[in-house]
Short mmCIF file of N, CA, C and O in Angstrom, two decimals:
data_model
loop_
_atom_site.label_atom_id
_atom_site.label_comp_id
_atom_site.label_asym_id
_atom_site.label_seq_id
_atom_site.Cartn_x
_atom_site.Cartn_y
_atom_site.Cartn_z
N MET S 1 -10.51 -56.26 12.04
CA MET S 1 -9.56 -54.09 11.92
C MET S 1 -10.90 -54.14 10.99
O MET S 1 -11.15 -52.79 11.20
N GLN S 2 -11.98 -54.86 9.83
CA GLN S 2 -12.42 -53.23 9.23
C GLN S 2 -13.29 -53.13 9.54
O GLN S 2 -13.72 -52.06 9.80
N ASN S 3 -13.88 -54.05 10.23
CA ASN S 3 -14.80 -53.84 11.67
C ASN S 3 -14.43 -52.44 12.00
O ASN S 3 -15.70 -51.89 12.47
N GLN S 4 -13.54 -52.60 12.93
CA GLN S 4 -13.12 -51.52 14.01
C GLN S 4 -13.18 -49.80 13.18
O GLN S 4 -12.63 -48.66 13.55
N ASP S 5 -12.25 -50.10 11.59
CA ASP S 5 -12.27 -49.38 11.29
C ASP S 5 -14.06 -48.32 10.67
O ASP S 5 -13.45 -46.92 11.32
N THR S 6 -14.66 -49.16 10.03
CA THR S 6 -15.88 -48.80 9.85
C THR S 6 -16.09 -48.50 11.06
O THR S 6 -17.19 -46.99 11.30
N GLN S 7 -16.30 -48.74 12.12
CA GLN S 7 -17.04 -47.80 13.61
C GLN S 7 -16.33 -46.65 14.06
O GLN S 7 -16.90 -45.96 14.12
N THR S 8 -15.14 -46.52 13.59
CA THR S 8 -14.21 -45.26 13.74
C THR S 8 -14.88 -44.52 12.54
O THR S 8 -15.08 -43.19 13.44
N GLU S 9 -15.17 -44.54 11.26
CA GLU S 9 -15.98 -43.58 10.37
C GLU S 9 -16.65 -43.89 11.13
O GLU S 9 -17.41 -42.28 10.70
N SER S 10 -17.86 -44.36 11.17
CA SER S 10 -19.64 -44.05 12.09
C SER S 10 -19.28 -43.14 12.84
O SER S 10 -19.87 -41.95 13.13
N GLN S 11 -18.20 -43.12 14.54
CA GLN S 11 -18.02 -41.93 15.23
C GLN S 11 -18.05 -40.66 14.73
O GLN S 11 -17.93 -39.89 15.26
N ALA S 12 -16.62 -40.91 13.46
CA ALA S 12 -15.89 -39.43 13.30
C ALA S 12 -17.50 -38.97 12.93
O ALA S 12 -17.70 -37.43 13.01
N SER S 13 -18.33 -39.59 11.63
CA SER S 13 -19.11 -39.45 11.14
C SER S 13 -20.73 -38.68 11.45
O SER S 13 -21.31 -37.63 12.11
N ASP S 14 -21.22 -39.22 13.45
CA ASP S 14 -21.50 -38.65 14.06
C ASP S 14 -21.11 -37.76 14.69
O ASP S 14 -21.99 -36.46 14.85
N GLU S 15 -19.49 -37.46 14.85
CA GLU S 15 -19.25 -36.18 15.49
C GLU S 15 -19.25 -34.73 14.95
O GLU S 15 -20.05 -33.91 15.25
N LEU S 16 -19.45 -35.40 13.28
CA LEU S 16 -19.63 -34.15 12.96
C LEU S 16 -21.11 -33.88 11.88
O LEU S 16 -21.19 -32.48 11.96
N VAL S 17 -21.88 -34.11 12.18
CA VAL S 17 -23.10 -33.98 12.13
C VAL S 17 -23.19 -33.96 13.29
O VAL S 17 -24.27 -32.26 13.33
N ALA S 18 -23.09 -34.01 14.44
CA ALA S 18 -23.48 -33.22 15.98
C ALA S 18 -23.37 -31.62 15.66
O ALA S 18 -23.86 -30.48 16.64
N ALA S 19 -21.83 -31.60 15.59
CA ALA S 19 -21.05 -30.12 15.52
C ALA S 19 -21.59 -29.46 14.66
O ALA S 19 -22.42 -28.08 14.94
N ILE S 20 -22.14 -29.88 12.97
CA ILE S 20 -23.14 -29.51 12.22
C ILE S 20 -24.39 -28.54 13.03
O ILE S 20 -24.73 -27.40 12.85
N GLU S 21 -24.98 -30.05 13.21
CA GLU S 21 -26.55 -29.47 14.36
C GLU S 21 -26.35 -28.44 15.63
O GLU S 21 -27.08 -27.36 15.25
N ASN S 22 -25.10 -28.62 16.10
CA ASN S 22 -24.82 -27.12 17.30
C ASN S 22 -23.92 -25.69 16.78
O ASN S 22 -24.41 -24.90 17.53
N ASN S 23 -23.32 -25.99 15.30
CA ASN S 23 -22.96 -24.70 14.72
C ASN S 23 -23.00 -24.68 13.41
O ASN S 23 -22.43 -24.50 12.74
N PRO S 24 -24.49 -24.77 13.30
CA PRO S 24 -24.83 -24.00 12.03
C PRO S 24 -24.65 -22.74 11.45
O PRO S 24 -23.76 -22.99 9.99
N GLU S 25 -24.48 -21.80 12.02
CA GLU S 25 -24.15 -20.43 10.99
C GLU S 25 -22.64 -20.18 10.53
O GLU S 25 -22.24 -19.80 10.34
N GLU S 26 -21.42 -21.50 11.73
CA GLU S 26 -20.48 -21.60 12.19
C GLU S 26 -20.02 -22.31 10.66
O GLU S 26 -19.32 -21.62 9.83
N VAL S 27 -20.70 -22.76 10.25
CA VAL S 27 -21.16 -24.31 9.06
C VAL S 27 -20.85 -23.13 8.25
O VAL S 27 -20.71 -23.56 6.87
N ALA S 28 -21.98 -22.59 7.84
CA ALA S 28 -22.76 -22.02 6.46
C ALA S 28 -21.20 -20.66 6.23
O ALA S 28 -21.05 -20.99 4.99
N LEU S 29 -20.59 -20.36 7.33
CA LEU S 29 -19.81 -18.86 6.74
C LEU S 29 -17.92 -20.11 6.68
O LEU S 29 -18.21 -19.30 5.73
N PHE S 30 -17.57 -20.84 7.13
CA PHE S 30 -17.17 -22.16 6.92
C PHE S 30 -17.24 -22.51 5.02
O PHE S 30 -16.10 -22.13 4.37
N VAL S 31 -18.54 -22.95 5.48
CA VAL S 31 -18.14 -23.37 3.93
C VAL S 31 -18.67 -21.95 2.63
O VAL S 31 -18.25 -22.08 1.28
N GLU S 32 -18.94 -20.87 2.59
CA GLU S 32 -19.27 -20.17 1.65
C GLU S 32 -17.87 -18.98 1.63
O GLU S 32 -17.46 -19.31 0.30
N ARG S 33 -16.89 -19.42 2.97
CA ARG S 33 -15.49 -19.23 2.93
C ARG S 33 -15.53 -20.15 1.98
O ARG S 33 -14.06 -19.62 1.03
N LEU S 34 -15.05 -21.36 2.19
CA LEU S 34 -13.98 -22.27 1.51
C LEU S 34 -14.90 -21.72 0.20
O LEU S 34 -13.99 -21.91 -1.30
N GLY S 35 -16.24 -21.91 -0.25
CA GLY S 35 -15.80 -21.21 -1.86
C GLY S 35 -15.19 -19.99 -2.49
O GLY S 35 -15.30 -20.00 -3.72
N LEU S 36 -15.48 -19.04 -1.72
CA LEU S 36 -14.80 -17.75 -2.31
C LEU S 36 -13.32 -18.53 -2.45
O LEU S 36 -12.25 -17.62 -2.75
N LEU S 37 -12.51 -19.23 -1.44
CA LEU S 37 -10.98 -19.81 -1.54
C LEU S 37 -11.42 -20.24 -2.02
O LEU S 37 -10.02 -20.10 -3.49
N ASN S 38 -12.25 -21.27 -2.88
CA ASN S 38 -11.85 -21.82 -4.36
C ASN S 38 -12.24 -21.12 -5.40
O ASN S 38 -10.90 -21.11 -6.43
N GLU S 39 -12.79 -19.96 -5.47
CA GLU S 39 -12.69 -19.04 -6.57
C GLU S 39 -11.03 -18.23 -6.94
O GLU S 39 -10.53 -17.93 -7.93
N LEU S 40 -10.73 -17.83 -5.20
CA LEU S 40 -9.49 -17.04 -5.42
C LEU S 40 -8.38 -18.32 -5.87
O LEU S 40 -7.52 -17.78 -7.04
N ILE S 41 -9.01 -19.44 -5.46
CA ILE S 41 -7.36 -20.96 -6.33
C ILE S 41 -7.67 -20.07 -7.55
O ILE S 41 -6.62 -20.63 -8.34
N ASP S 42 -9.18 -20.29 -7.82
CA ASP S 42 -8.81 -20.30 -9.52
C ASP S 42 -8.48 -19.18 -10.47
O ASP S 42 -7.90 -19.51 -11.30
N VAL S 43 -8.08 -18.06 -9.56
CA VAL S 43 -8.14 -16.96 -10.35
C VAL S 43 -6.64 -16.43 -9.77
O VAL S 43 -5.95 -16.03 -11.23
N VAL S 44 -5.75 -17.33 -9.47
CA VAL S 44 -4.65 -17.44 -9.08
C VAL S 44 -4.31 -18.42 -10.52
O VAL S 44 -3.09 -17.60 -10.55
N GLU S 45 -4.70 -19.18 -10.43
CA GLU S 45 -4.45 -20.19 -11.49
C GLU S 45 -4.43 -20.06 -12.59
O GLU S 45 -3.57 -19.95 -13.57
N LEU S 46 -5.48 -19.03 -12.87
CA LEU S 46 -5.52 -18.47 -14.36
C LEU S 46 -4.23 -17.10 -14.55
O LEU S 46 -3.61 -16.85 -15.84
N GLY S 47 -3.74 -16.53 -13.78
CA GLY S 47 -2.93 -15.85 -13.64
C GLY S 47 -1.51 -16.65 -13.49
O GLY S 47 -1.18 -15.68 -14.54
N MET S 48 -1.25 -17.74 -13.08
CA MET S 48 -0.39 -17.92 -12.99
C MET S 48 -0.79 -18.18 -14.90
O MET S 48 0.70 -18.24 -15.44
N GLY S 49 -1.34 -18.95 -14.96
CA GLY S 49 -0.32 -19.30 -16.21
C GLY S 49 -0.61 -18.37 -17.30
O GLY S 49 0.31 -18.48 -18.86
N ALA S 50 -1.54 -17.17 -17.08
CA ALA S 50 -1.26 -16.26 -18.08
C ALA S 50 0.39 -15.23 -18.13
O ALA S 50 0.50 -14.76 -18.91
N VAL S 51 1.23 -15.43 -16.33
CA VAL S 51 2.19 -15.66 -16.31
C VAL S 51 3.48 -15.95 -17.22
O VAL S 51 3.46 -16.40 -17.44
N ASP S 52 4.16 -14.45 -18.50
CA ASP S 52 4.61 -15.09 -19.09
C ASP S 52 6.15 -13.92 -18.97
O ASP S 52 6.67 -13.28 -17.89
N ASP S 53 7.26 -14.32 -18.61
CA ASP S 53 8.28 -14.52 -18.60
C ASP S 53 9.11 -12.42 -18.29
O ASP S 53 9.76 -12.25 -17.64
N GLU S 54 8.35 -12.12 -19.49
CA GLU S 54 8.91 -10.57 -20.04
C GLU S 54 7.87 -9.78 -18.22
O GLU S 54 7.95 -9.37 -18.12
N MET S 55 6.50 -10.66 -18.44
CA MET S 55 6.01 -9.74 -17.24
C MET S 55 6.91 -10.09 -15.98
O MET S 55 6.85 -9.36 -15.38
N ILE S 56 7.17 -10.75 -16.15
CA ILE S 56 8.38 -11.65 -14.74
C ILE S 56 9.06 -10.29 -14.36
O ILE S 56 9.47 -9.50 -13.21
N HIS S 57 10.11 -10.17 -15.48
CA HIS S 57 10.71 -9.27 -15.65
C HIS S 57 10.39 -7.69 -15.47
O HIS S 57 11.26 -7.32 -14.76
N SER S 58 9.14 -7.82 -15.12
CA SER S 58 9.07 -6.50 -14.96
C SER S 58 8.02 -5.96 -14.25
O SER S 58 8.88 -5.36 -13.77
N LEU S 59 7.81 -7.04 -13.14
CA LEU S 59 7.50 -6.80 -12.24
C LEU S 59 9.40 -6.44 -11.52
O LEU S 59 8.54 -6.03 -10.41
N ALA S 60 9.43 -7.71 -11.56
CA ALA S 60 10.73 -7.53 -10.76
C ALA S 60 11.43 -5.87 -10.77
O ALA S 60 11.51 -5.04 -10.00
N LYS S 61 12.10 -5.37 -11.97
CA LYS S 61 12.01 -4.04 -12.64
C LYS S 61 11.08 -3.27 -11.81
O LYS S 61 11.75 -2.32 -10.67
N THR S 62 9.90 -3.33 -11.40
CA THR S 62 8.94 -2.38 -10.91
C THR S 62 9.20 -2.37 -9.55
O THR S 62 9.30 -1.36 -8.69
N GLY S 63 9.85 -3.26 -8.32
CA GLY S 63 9.52 -3.80 -7.69
C GLY S 63 10.99 -2.72 -7.32
O GLY S 63 11.43 -2.70 -6.13
N THR S 64 12.51 -3.42 -7.91
CA THR S 64 13.17 -2.64 -8.00
C THR S 64 13.58 -1.05 -7.41
O THR S 64 13.74 -0.05 -6.42
N ALA S 65 11.71 -0.56 -8.76
CA ALA S 65 12.73 0.72 -8.97
C ALA S 65 11.89 1.48 -7.39
O ALA S 65 11.50 2.31 -7.28
N PHE S 66 10.26 0.44 -7.32
CA PHE S 66 9.92 0.71 -5.62
C PHE S 66 10.55 0.81 -4.54
O PHE S 66 10.60 1.25 -3.98
N GLY S 67 11.37 -0.27 -5.14
CA GLY S 67 12.36 -0.33 -3.63
C GLY S 67 13.71 1.18 -3.65
O GLY S 67 13.71 1.44 -2.37
N GLU S 68 13.48 1.74 -4.47
CA GLU S 68 15.08 2.76 -4.30
C GLU S 68 14.18 3.92 -4.44
O GLU S 68 14.83 4.58 -3.58
N ILE S 69 12.99 3.76 -4.40
CA ILE S 69 12.01 5.88 -4.00
C ILE S 69 11.79 5.20 -2.57
O ILE S 69 12.47 6.01 -2.03
N ALA S 70 11.65 3.48 -1.52
CA ALA S 70 11.28 3.77 -0.31
C ALA S 70 13.16 4.35 -0.04
O ALA S 70 12.93 4.69 1.16
N ASP S 71 13.97 3.41 0.00
CA ASP S 71 14.98 3.85 0.26
C ASP S 71 15.59 5.71 0.18
O ASP S 71 15.31 6.02 1.23
N ASP S 72 15.40 6.51 -0.86
CA ASP S 72 15.04 7.52 -0.86
C ASP S 72 14.14 8.43 -0.53
O ASP S 72 14.04 9.31 0.79
N ALA S 73 12.75 7.86 0.33
CA ALA S 73 11.96 8.47 1.20
C ALA S 73 12.01 7.46 2.75
O ALA S 73 11.83 8.93 3.45
N ALA S 74 12.84 7.05 3.12
CA ALA S 74 13.73 6.56 4.09
C ALA S 74 14.48 7.35 4.65
O ALA S 74 14.45 7.74 5.60
N ASP S 75 15.13 7.83 4.33
CA ASP S 75 16.43 8.81 4.62
C ASP S 75 15.50 10.05 5.58
O ASP S 75 14.75 10.83 5.25
N PRO S 76 16.15 10.62 6.61
CA PRO S 76 15.64 11.46 8.17
C PRO S 76 16.20 12.47 7.38
O PRO S 76 14.86 13.43 7.60
N GLU S 77 16.54 13.15 6.09
CA GLU S 77 16.65 15.03 5.95
C GLU S 77 15.41 15.08 5.18
O GLU S 77 14.30 16.07 5.06
N THR S 78 14.62 13.52 4.34
CA THR S 78 13.72 13.78 2.90
C THR S 78 12.60 13.88 4.25
O THR S 78 11.58 14.41 3.87
N VAL S 79 12.41 12.52 5.23
CA VAL S 79 11.62 12.34 5.61
C VAL S 79 11.28 13.79 7.00
O VAL S 79 10.15 14.31 6.61
N ALA S 80 12.21 14.19 6.95
CA ALA S 80 11.69 16.03 8.30
C ALA S 80 11.42 16.34 6.71
O ALA S 80 10.31 17.80 7.11
N GLY S 81 11.86 16.37 5.55
CA GLY S 81 11.54 17.50 4.97
C GLY S 81 10.10 17.66 4.08
O GLY S 81 8.96 18.85 4.39
N ILE S 82 9.93 16.36 4.05
CA ILE S 82 8.08 15.97 3.73
C ILE S 82 7.35 16.30 4.69
O ILE S 82 6.31 17.42 4.85
N LYS S 83 7.74 16.21 6.13
CA LYS S 83 6.43 16.60 7.74
C LYS S 83 6.39 18.40 7.13
O LYS S 83 5.38 18.75 7.49
N ARG S 84 7.52 18.97 7.23
CA ARG S 84 7.55 20.38 6.95
C ARG S 84 6.59 20.66 6.26
O ARG S 84 5.90 21.87 6.99
N LEU S 85 7.00 20.08 4.63
CA LEU S 85 6.13 20.67 3.71
C LEU S 85 4.55 20.50 3.82
O LEU S 85 3.34 21.21 3.78
N LEU S 86 5.02 19.39 4.22
CA LEU S 86 2.96 19.08 4.76
C LEU S 86 2.39 19.75 5.50
O LEU S 86 2.12 20.28 5.82
N ALA S 87 3.07 20.24 7.12
CA ALA S 87 2.46 21.10 8.02
C ALA S 87 2.12 22.22 7.34
O ALA S 87 1.28 23.05 7.51
N ALA S 88 3.59 22.75 6.01
CA ALA S 88 2.69 24.45 5.65
C ALA S 88 1.79 24.19 4.53
O ALA S 88 0.93 25.52 4.75
N VAL S 89 1.45 23.29 4.16
CA VAL S 89 0.41 22.87 3.22
C VAL S 89 -0.81 23.03 3.90
O VAL S 89 -2.25 23.95 4.38
N GLY S 90 -0.82 22.42 5.28
CA GLY S 90 -1.65 21.82 6.50
C GLY S 90 -2.14 24.16 7.05
O GLY S 90 -3.57 24.59 6.59
N ASP S 91 -1.36 24.73 6.48
CA ASP S 91 -1.22 25.66 7.83
C ASP S 91 -1.47 27.13 7.21
O ASP S 91 -2.41 27.33 7.37
N ALA S 92 -1.26 26.80 5.71
CA ALA S 92 -1.85 27.40 4.36
C ALA S 92 -3.00 27.44 4.14
O ALA S 92 -3.69 28.35 3.86
N GLU S 93 -3.58 26.52 4.24
CA GLU S 93 -4.80 25.70 4.03
C GLU S 93 -5.84 26.72 5.52
O GLU S 93 -7.13 26.81 3.94
N ALA S 94 -5.62 26.39 6.24
CA ALA S 94 -6.41 27.33 7.31
C ALA S 94 -6.09 28.70 7.60
O ALA S 94 -7.08 29.07 8.07
N ALA S 95 -5.29 29.36 6.71
CA ALA S 95 -4.94 30.75 6.61
C ALA S 95 -6.18 31.17 5.81
O ALA S 95 -6.09 30.58 4.85
N ASP S 96 -6.41 32.89 6.14
CA ASP S 96 -7.28 32.97 5.33
C ASP S 96 -6.81 33.72 4.16
O ASP S 96 -6.22 35.25 4.33
N SER S 97 -6.33 33.12 2.88
CA SER S 97 -5.44 33.57 2.12
C SER S 97 -6.33 34.12 1.66
O SER S 97 -7.86 34.20 1.17
N LYS S 98 -6.01 35.12 0.29
CA LYS S 98 -7.30 36.67 -0.50
C LYS S 98 -5.36 37.30 -1.16
O LYS S 98 -4.56 37.01 -1.50
N PRO S 99 -6.15 37.32 -2.79
CA PRO S 99 -5.27 37.16 -4.03
C PRO S 99 -4.47 38.36 -3.86
O PRO S 99 -5.22 39.19 -3.09
N LEU S 100 -3.37 38.06 -3.87
CA LEU S 100 -2.82 39.73 -3.99
C LEU S 100 -1.80 39.78 -4.88
O LEU S 100 -1.57 38.89 -6.24
N GLY S 101 -2.09 40.85 -4.92
CA GLY S 101 -1.19 41.68 -6.89
C GLY S 101 -0.15 42.08 -6.62
O GLY S 101 1.09 41.22 -5.75
N ALA S 102 0.45 42.44 -7.28
CA ALA S 102 2.21 42.59 -7.92
C ALA S 102 2.02 43.34 -6.40
O ALA S 102 4.01 43.35 -5.82
N VAL S 103 1.92 44.34 -6.24
CA VAL S 103 2.55 44.77 -4.71
C VAL S 103 2.11 44.08 -3.72
O VAL S 103 2.89 44.47 -3.04
N GLY S 104 1.00 43.64 -3.73
CA GLY S 104 0.75 42.98 -2.16
C GLY S 104 2.13 42.56 -2.48
O GLY S 104 2.18 41.87 -0.95
N LEU S 105 2.84 41.12 -3.19
CA LEU S 105 3.50 40.64 -3.47
C LEU S 105 4.70 40.86 -3.03
O LEU S 105 5.48 40.12 -2.10
N LEU S 106 5.39 42.46 -2.88
CA LEU S 106 6.48 42.96 -2.20
C LEU S 106 6.21 43.61 -1.02
O LEU S 106 7.29 42.90 -0.59
N ARG S 107 4.82 43.97 -0.61
CA ARG S 107 5.17 44.12 0.64
C ARG S 107 5.41 42.53 0.86
O ARG S 107 5.35 42.92 2.64
N ALA S 108 4.26 41.36 0.78
CA ALA S 108 4.78 40.05 2.25
C ALA S 108 5.86 39.73 1.32
O ALA S 108 6.42 38.85 2.90
N ALA S 109 6.65 40.25 0.64
CA ALA S 109 8.13 39.44 0.48
C ALA S 109 9.46 40.12 2.22
O ALA S 109 10.52 39.90 2.20
N ARG S 110 8.64 41.77 2.58
CA ARG S 110 9.30 41.49 3.91
C ARG S 110 8.93 40.60 4.93
O ARG S 110 9.59 41.31 5.68
N ASP S 111 7.97 40.41 5.24
CA ASP S 111 8.10 39.50 5.56
C ASP S 111 8.63 38.61 6.24
O ASP S 111 8.93 37.81 5.50
N PRO S 112 9.53 38.27 7.39
CA PRO S 112 10.31 37.32 7.26
C PRO S 112 10.09 35.90 7.54
O PRO S 112 10.68 34.74 7.25
N GLU S 113 8.64 35.50 7.41
CA GLU S 113 8.40 34.00 7.60
C GLU S 113 8.00 33.95 6.04
O GLU S 113 8.35 32.64 5.28
N VAL S 114 7.41 35.35 5.39
CA VAL S 114 7.74 34.55 3.42
C VAL S 114 9.39 34.76 3.81
O VAL S 114 9.64 34.16 2.37
N LYS S 115 9.68 35.55 3.60
CA LYS S 115 11.37 35.66 3.22
C LYS S 115 11.81 34.23 3.25
O LYS S 115 12.43 33.36 3.10
N ALA S 116 11.18 33.35 5.23
CA ALA S 116 12.18 32.29 5.00
C ALA S 116 11.42 31.00 4.11
O ALA S 116 12.56 30.32 3.60
N GLY S 117 10.37 31.44 3.76
CA GLY S 117 9.67 29.83 3.16
C GLY S 117 10.58 30.73 1.15
O GLY S 117 10.35 28.77 0.86
N LEU S 118 10.55 31.55 0.95
CA LEU S 118 11.17 31.90 -0.49
C LEU S 118 12.32 31.41 -0.19
O LEU S 118 13.13 30.25 -0.87
N GLY S 119 13.22 31.19 0.48
CA GLY S 119 14.24 30.92 0.56
C GLY S 119 14.39 29.52 0.46
O GLY S 119 15.03 28.94 0.22
N TYR S 120 13.28 28.99 1.46
CA TYR S 120 13.02 27.19 1.53
C TYR S 120 12.93 27.04 -0.33
O TYR S 120 13.75 26.00 -0.55
N LEU S 121 12.04 27.61 -0.36
CA LEU S 121 11.95 26.58 -2.59
C LEU S 121 12.57 27.19 -3.43
O LEU S 121 12.82 26.31 -3.88
N VAL S 122 14.28 28.61 -2.85
CA VAL S 122 14.95 28.61 -4.18
C VAL S 122 16.29 27.59 -3.75
O VAL S 122 16.08 27.10 -4.36
N ALA S 123 16.32 26.86 -2.58
CA ALA S 123 16.25 26.04 -2.19
C ALA S 123 16.42 24.45 -2.83
O ALA S 123 16.90 23.56 -3.02
N LEU S 124 15.10 24.41 -2.62
CA LEU S 124 14.03 23.98 -3.44
C LEU S 124 14.53 23.31 -4.90
O LEU S 124 14.38 22.02 -5.30
N ALA S 125 14.31 24.82 -5.11
CA ALA S 125 14.75 24.82 -6.66
C ALA S 125 15.72 24.23 -7.19
O ALA S 125 16.17 23.31 -8.28
N ALA S 126 16.89 24.57 -6.43
CA ALA S 126 18.56 24.80 -7.03
C ALA S 126 18.93 22.77 -6.63
O ALA S 126 19.63 22.38 -7.64
N ALA S 127 17.60 22.47 -5.45
CA ALA S 127 18.37 20.70 -4.90
C ALA S 127 17.56 20.42 -6.29
O ALA S 127 17.75 19.31 -6.61
N LEU S 128 16.05 20.61 -6.57
CA LEU S 128 14.94 20.06 -8.31
C LEU S 128 16.32 20.27 -9.25
O LEU S 128 16.88 19.26 -10.41
N GLY S 129 17.33 21.07 -9.80
CA GLY S 129 18.01 21.79 -11.30
C GLY S 129 19.05 20.74 -10.26
O GLY S 129 19.50 19.71 -11.62
N ALA S 130 19.36 20.98 -9.37
CA ALA S 130 20.61 20.15 -9.57
C ALA S 130 20.84 17.97 -9.39
O ALA S 130 21.64 16.94 -10.05
N GLN S 131 19.75 17.74 -8.84
CA GLN S 131 19.47 16.19 -9.37
C GLN S 131 18.93 16.21 -10.85
O GLN S 131 19.19 14.94 -11.43
N GLU S 132 18.53 16.74 -11.26
CA GLU S 132 17.99 16.83 -12.53
C GLU S 132 19.23 16.62 -13.56
O GLU S 132 19.38 15.51 -14.46
N GLU S 133 20.10 17.84 -13.68
CA GLU S 133 21.92 17.43 -13.54
C GLU S 133 21.91 16.12 -13.77
O GLU S 133 22.43 15.10 -14.54
N LYS S 134 22.01 15.41 -12.44
CA LYS S 134 22.62 14.01 -12.34
C LYS S 134 21.62 13.01 -13.05
O LYS S 134 22.26 12.00 -13.21
N ASP S 135 20.26 12.72 -12.50
CA ASP S 135 19.69 12.51 -13.73
C ASP S 135 20.31 12.18 -14.76
O ASP S 135 20.22 10.94 -15.77
N GLN S 136 20.32 13.36 -15.40
CA GLN S 136 20.36 13.32 -17.20
C GLN S 136 22.05 13.02 -17.63
O GLN S 136 22.36 12.14 -18.18
N SER S 137 23.46 12.80 -16.62
CA SER S 137 24.07 12.22 -16.96
C SER S 137 24.35 10.81 -16.53
O SER S 137 25.24 9.64 -17.10
N ASN S 138 23.43 9.85 -15.42
CA ASN S 138 23.69 9.10 -15.55
C ASN S 138 23.41 7.95 -16.45
O ASN S 138 22.67 7.63 -17.45
#
C-alpha cells in the first residue's frame, strides 16, 4: 500500500513539474498573488486584533446612518429633485453668465424661467426650514 502511495505522489509531482514548465508566467502570477493574499490576511488579522466593542458599535451606528441616508436618497421625489438640480447646474455652467448688479437682477426677475427658478428656491428654503424644525424637535 505504501509503495502505491509513493507511486501516486511521484506521479502527482511529475504532473506538477510539467504544469510549471508549460505555464511559467501563470505560475509566477499565482505565486505573486498568493504572496499578496498572505499579506492581506496578515493585515486583516492585525485589524481584527485591534477592533474592540466600542469600534464595532461605532461602525454599526455609521452603517445605520448610511442606511437612513440611502433610504432618503432612494425616495422618487428626492431623486427627481436631485436630477433637476444637477441638470440646472450643468445648464448654468454652459450658459454665458455675466455679473449682475441690482438693476440687472430686477430685470432678470421678470424672466419667466428666472421666476420659476426663484419659486423653486423659495420652496427649497421653506422645506429646509421645516426639516430643521423637525430635526430640533426630535
